GROMACS .gro file of N, CA and C in nm:
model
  255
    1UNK      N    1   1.425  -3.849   3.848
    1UNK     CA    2   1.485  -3.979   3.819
    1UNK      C    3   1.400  -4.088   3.884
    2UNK      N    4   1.370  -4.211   3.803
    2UNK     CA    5   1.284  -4.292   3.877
    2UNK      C    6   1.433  -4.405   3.882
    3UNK      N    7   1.387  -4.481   4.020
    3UNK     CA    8   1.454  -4.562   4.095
    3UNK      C    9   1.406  -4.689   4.077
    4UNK      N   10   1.501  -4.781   4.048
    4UNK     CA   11   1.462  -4.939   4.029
    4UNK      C   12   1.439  -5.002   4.145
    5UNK      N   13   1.336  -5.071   4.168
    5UNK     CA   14   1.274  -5.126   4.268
    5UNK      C   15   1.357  -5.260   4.269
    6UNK      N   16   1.430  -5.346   4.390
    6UNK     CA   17   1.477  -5.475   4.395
    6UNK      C   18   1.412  -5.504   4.515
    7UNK      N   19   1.332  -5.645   4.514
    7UNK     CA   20   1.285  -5.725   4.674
    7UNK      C   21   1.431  -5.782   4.651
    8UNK      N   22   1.448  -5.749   4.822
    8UNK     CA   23   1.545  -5.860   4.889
    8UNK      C   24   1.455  -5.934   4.989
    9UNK      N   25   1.490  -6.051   5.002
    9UNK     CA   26   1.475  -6.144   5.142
    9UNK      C   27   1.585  -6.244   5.206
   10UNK      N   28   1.617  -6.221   5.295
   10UNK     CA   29   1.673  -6.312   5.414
   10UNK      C   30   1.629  -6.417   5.466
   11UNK      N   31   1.718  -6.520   5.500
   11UNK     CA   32   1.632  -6.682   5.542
   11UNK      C   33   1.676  -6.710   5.596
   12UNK      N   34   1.607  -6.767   5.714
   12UNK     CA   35   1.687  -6.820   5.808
   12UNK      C   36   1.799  -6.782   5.915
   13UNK      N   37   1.919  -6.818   5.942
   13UNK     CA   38   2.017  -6.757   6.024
   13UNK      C   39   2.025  -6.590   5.978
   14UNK      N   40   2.057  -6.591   5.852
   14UNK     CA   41   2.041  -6.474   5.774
   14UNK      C   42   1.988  -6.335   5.850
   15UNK      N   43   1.845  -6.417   5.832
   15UNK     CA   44   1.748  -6.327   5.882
   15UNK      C   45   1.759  -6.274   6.042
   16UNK      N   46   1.811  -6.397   6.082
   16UNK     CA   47   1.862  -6.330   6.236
   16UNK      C   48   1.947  -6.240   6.244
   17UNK      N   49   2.076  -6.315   6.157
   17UNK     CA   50   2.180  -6.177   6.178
   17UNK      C   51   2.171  -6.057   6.137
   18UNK      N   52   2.070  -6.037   6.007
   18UNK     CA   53   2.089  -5.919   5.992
   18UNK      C   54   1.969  -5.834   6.073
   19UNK      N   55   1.855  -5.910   6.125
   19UNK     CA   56   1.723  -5.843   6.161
   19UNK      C   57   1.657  -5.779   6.012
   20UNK      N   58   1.643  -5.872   5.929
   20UNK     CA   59   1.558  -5.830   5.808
   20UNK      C   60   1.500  -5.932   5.784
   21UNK      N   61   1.395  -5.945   5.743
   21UNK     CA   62   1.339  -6.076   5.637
   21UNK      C   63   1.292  -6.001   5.480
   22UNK      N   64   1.236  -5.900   5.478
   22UNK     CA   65   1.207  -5.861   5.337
   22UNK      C   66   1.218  -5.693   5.344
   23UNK      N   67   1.290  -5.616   5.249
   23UNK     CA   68   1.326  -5.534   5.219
   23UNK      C   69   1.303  -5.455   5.064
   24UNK      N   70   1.316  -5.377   5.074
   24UNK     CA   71   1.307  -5.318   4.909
   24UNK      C   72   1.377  -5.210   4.921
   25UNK      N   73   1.526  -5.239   4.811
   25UNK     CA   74   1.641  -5.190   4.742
   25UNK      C   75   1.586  -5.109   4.661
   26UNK      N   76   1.633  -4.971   4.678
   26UNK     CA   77   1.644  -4.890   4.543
   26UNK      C   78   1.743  -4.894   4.509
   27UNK      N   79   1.757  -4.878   4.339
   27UNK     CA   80   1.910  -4.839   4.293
   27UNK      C   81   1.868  -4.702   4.207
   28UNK      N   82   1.970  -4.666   4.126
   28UNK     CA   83   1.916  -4.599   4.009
   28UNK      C   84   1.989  -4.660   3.897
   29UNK      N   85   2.011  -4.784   3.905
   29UNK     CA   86   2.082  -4.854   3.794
   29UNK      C   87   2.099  -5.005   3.815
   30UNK      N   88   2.142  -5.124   3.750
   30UNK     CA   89   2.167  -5.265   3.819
   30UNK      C   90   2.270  -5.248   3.903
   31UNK      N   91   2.266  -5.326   4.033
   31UNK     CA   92   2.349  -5.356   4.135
   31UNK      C   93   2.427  -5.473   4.177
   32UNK      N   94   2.467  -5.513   4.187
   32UNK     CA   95   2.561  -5.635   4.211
   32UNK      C   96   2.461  -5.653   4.354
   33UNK      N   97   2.453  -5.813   4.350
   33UNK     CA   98   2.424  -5.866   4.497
   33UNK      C   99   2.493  -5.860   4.646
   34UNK      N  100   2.661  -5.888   4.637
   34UNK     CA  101   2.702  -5.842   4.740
   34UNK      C  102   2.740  -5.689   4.766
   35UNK      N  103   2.684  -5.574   4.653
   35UNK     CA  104   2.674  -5.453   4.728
   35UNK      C  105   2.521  -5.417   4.775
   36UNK      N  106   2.415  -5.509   4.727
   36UNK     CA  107   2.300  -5.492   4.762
   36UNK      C  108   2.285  -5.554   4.934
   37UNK      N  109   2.369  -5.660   4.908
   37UNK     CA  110   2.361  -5.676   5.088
   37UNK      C  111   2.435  -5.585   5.183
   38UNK      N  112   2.524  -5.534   5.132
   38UNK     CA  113   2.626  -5.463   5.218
   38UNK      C  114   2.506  -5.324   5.241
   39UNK      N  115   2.481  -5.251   5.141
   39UNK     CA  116   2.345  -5.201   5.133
   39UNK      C  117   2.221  -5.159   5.251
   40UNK      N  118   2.188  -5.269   5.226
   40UNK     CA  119   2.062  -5.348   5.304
   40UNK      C  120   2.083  -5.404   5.432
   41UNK      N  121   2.216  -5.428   5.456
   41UNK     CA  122   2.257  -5.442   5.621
   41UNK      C  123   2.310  -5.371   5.672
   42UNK      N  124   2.342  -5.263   5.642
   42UNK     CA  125   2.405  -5.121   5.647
   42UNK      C  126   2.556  -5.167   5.702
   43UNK      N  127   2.605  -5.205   5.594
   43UNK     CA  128   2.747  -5.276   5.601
   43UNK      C  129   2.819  -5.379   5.658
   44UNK      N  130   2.711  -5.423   5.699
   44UNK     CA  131   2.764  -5.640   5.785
   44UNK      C  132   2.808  -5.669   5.635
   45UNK      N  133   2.934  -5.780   5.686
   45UNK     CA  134   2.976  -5.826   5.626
   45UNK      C  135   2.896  -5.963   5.575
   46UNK      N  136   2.875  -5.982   5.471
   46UNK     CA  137   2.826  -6.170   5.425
   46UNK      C  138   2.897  -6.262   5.454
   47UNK      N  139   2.846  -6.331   5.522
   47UNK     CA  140   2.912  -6.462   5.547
   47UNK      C  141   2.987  -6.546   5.472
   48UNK      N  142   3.106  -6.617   5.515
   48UNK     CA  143   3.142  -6.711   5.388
   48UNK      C  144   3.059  -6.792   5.329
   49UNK      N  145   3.028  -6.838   5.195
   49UNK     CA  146   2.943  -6.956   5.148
   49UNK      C  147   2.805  -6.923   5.155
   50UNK      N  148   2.745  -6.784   5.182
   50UNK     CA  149   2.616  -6.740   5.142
   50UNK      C  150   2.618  -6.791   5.022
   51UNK      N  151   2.481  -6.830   5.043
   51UNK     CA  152   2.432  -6.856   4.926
   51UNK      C  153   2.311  -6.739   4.860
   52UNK      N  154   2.333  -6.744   4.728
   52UNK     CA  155   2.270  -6.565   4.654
   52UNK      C  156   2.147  -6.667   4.542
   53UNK      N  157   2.036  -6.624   4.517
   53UNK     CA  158   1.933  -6.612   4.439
   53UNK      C  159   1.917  -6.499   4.340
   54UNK      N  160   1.914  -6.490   4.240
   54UNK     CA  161   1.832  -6.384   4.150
   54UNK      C  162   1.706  -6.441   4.107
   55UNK      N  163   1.566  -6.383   4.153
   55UNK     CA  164   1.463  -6.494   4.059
   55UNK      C  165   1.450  -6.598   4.071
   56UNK      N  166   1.467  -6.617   4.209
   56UNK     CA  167   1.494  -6.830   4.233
   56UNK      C  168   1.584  -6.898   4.155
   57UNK      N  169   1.674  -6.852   4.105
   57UNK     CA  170   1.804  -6.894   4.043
   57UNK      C  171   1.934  -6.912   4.141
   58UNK      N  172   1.980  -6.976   4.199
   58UNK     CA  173   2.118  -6.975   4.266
   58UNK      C  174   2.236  -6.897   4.125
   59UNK      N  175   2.318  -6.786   4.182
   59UNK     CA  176   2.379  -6.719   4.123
   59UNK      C  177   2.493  -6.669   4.223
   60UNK      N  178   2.611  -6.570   4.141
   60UNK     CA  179   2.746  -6.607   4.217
   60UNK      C  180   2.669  -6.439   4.273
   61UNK      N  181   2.776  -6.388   4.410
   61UNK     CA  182   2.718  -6.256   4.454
   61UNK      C  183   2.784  -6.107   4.337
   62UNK      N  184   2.810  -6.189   4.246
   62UNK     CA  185   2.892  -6.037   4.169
   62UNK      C  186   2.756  -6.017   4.094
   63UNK      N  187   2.645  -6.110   4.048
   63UNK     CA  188   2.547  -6.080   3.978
   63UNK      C  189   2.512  -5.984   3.976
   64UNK      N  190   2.445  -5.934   3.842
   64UNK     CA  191   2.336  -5.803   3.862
   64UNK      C  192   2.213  -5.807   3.865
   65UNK      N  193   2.142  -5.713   3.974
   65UNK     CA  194   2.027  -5.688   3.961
   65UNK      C  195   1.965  -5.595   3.920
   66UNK      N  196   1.815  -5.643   3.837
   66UNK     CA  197   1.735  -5.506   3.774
   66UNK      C  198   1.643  -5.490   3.827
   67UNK      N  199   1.561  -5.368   3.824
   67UNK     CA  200   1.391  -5.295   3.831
   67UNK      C  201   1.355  -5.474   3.865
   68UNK      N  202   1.266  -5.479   3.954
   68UNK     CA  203   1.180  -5.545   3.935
   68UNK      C  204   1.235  -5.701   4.022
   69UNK      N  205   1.331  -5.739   3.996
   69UNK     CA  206   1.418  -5.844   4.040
   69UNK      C  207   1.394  -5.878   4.132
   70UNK      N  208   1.360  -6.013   4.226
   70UNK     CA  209   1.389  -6.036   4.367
   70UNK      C  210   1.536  -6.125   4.401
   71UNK      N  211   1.544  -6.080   4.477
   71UNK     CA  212   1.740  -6.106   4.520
   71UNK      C  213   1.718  -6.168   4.700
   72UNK      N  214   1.783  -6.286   4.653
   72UNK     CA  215   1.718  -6.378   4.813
   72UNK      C  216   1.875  -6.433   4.829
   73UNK      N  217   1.889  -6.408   4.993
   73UNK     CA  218   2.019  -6.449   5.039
   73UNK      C  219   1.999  -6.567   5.167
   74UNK      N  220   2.059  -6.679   5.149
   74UNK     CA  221   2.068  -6.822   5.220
   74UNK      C  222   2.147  -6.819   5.283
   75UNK      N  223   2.193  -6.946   5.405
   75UNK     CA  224   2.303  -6.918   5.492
   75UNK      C  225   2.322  -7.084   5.406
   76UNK      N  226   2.464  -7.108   5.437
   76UNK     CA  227   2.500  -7.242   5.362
   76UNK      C  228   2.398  -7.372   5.393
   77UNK      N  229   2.415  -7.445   5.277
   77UNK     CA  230   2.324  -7.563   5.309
   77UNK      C  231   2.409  -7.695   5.407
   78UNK      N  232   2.353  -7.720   5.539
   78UNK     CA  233   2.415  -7.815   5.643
   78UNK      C  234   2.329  -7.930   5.667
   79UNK      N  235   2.353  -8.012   5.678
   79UNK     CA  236   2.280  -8.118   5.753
   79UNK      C  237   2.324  -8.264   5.688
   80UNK      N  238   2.206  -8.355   5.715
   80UNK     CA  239   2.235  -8.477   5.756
   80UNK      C  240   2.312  -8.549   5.831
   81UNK      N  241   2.314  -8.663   5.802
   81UNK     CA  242   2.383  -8.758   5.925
   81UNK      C  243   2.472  -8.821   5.838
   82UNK      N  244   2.626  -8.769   5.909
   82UNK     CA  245   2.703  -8.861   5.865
   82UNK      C  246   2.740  -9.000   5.902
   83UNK      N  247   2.773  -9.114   5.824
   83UNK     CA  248   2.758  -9.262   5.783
   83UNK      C  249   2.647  -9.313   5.766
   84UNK      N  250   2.561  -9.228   5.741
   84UNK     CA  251   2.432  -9.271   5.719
   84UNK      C  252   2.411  -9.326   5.542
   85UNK      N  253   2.363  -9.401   5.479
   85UNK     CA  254   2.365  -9.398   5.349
   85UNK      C  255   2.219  -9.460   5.297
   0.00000   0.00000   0.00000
């Protein structure tokens, strides 16, 4: 049986918590993103409001991934200054 190759990468806080920055997922079929992280962190939970990539696409975590796919996980987007305009 050949196995579908998925890059994952981690950014940022991410990457701290889980101690990964780039990884490679096997499946033997498409995978949903939040079982590819559960996966790949050997069961940490995802944070609320991760943010999920397929392909540099922002996508929800039920997505699927195929052969070939890179699957990139964000920690929420924060900043600026508030009353600032």
């Amino acid at each position: 049986m050949i196995l579908m190759q998925i890059k994952v990468l981690f950014f940022a806080s991410l990457r701290e918590l889980t101690g990964i920055g780039q990884s490679v997922f096997e499946a033997d079929g498409p995978a949903r993103l939040d079982y590819i992280w559960s996966k790949a962190t050997g069961g940490k939970a995802m944070p609320p409001n991760t943010l999920c990539a397929l392909n540099m696409e922002y996508v929800k975590p039920d997505t699927l991934a195929s052969d070939g796919d890179e699957v990139a996980f964000f920690p929420p987007v924060t900043g600026g200054q508030p009353g600032r305009h």
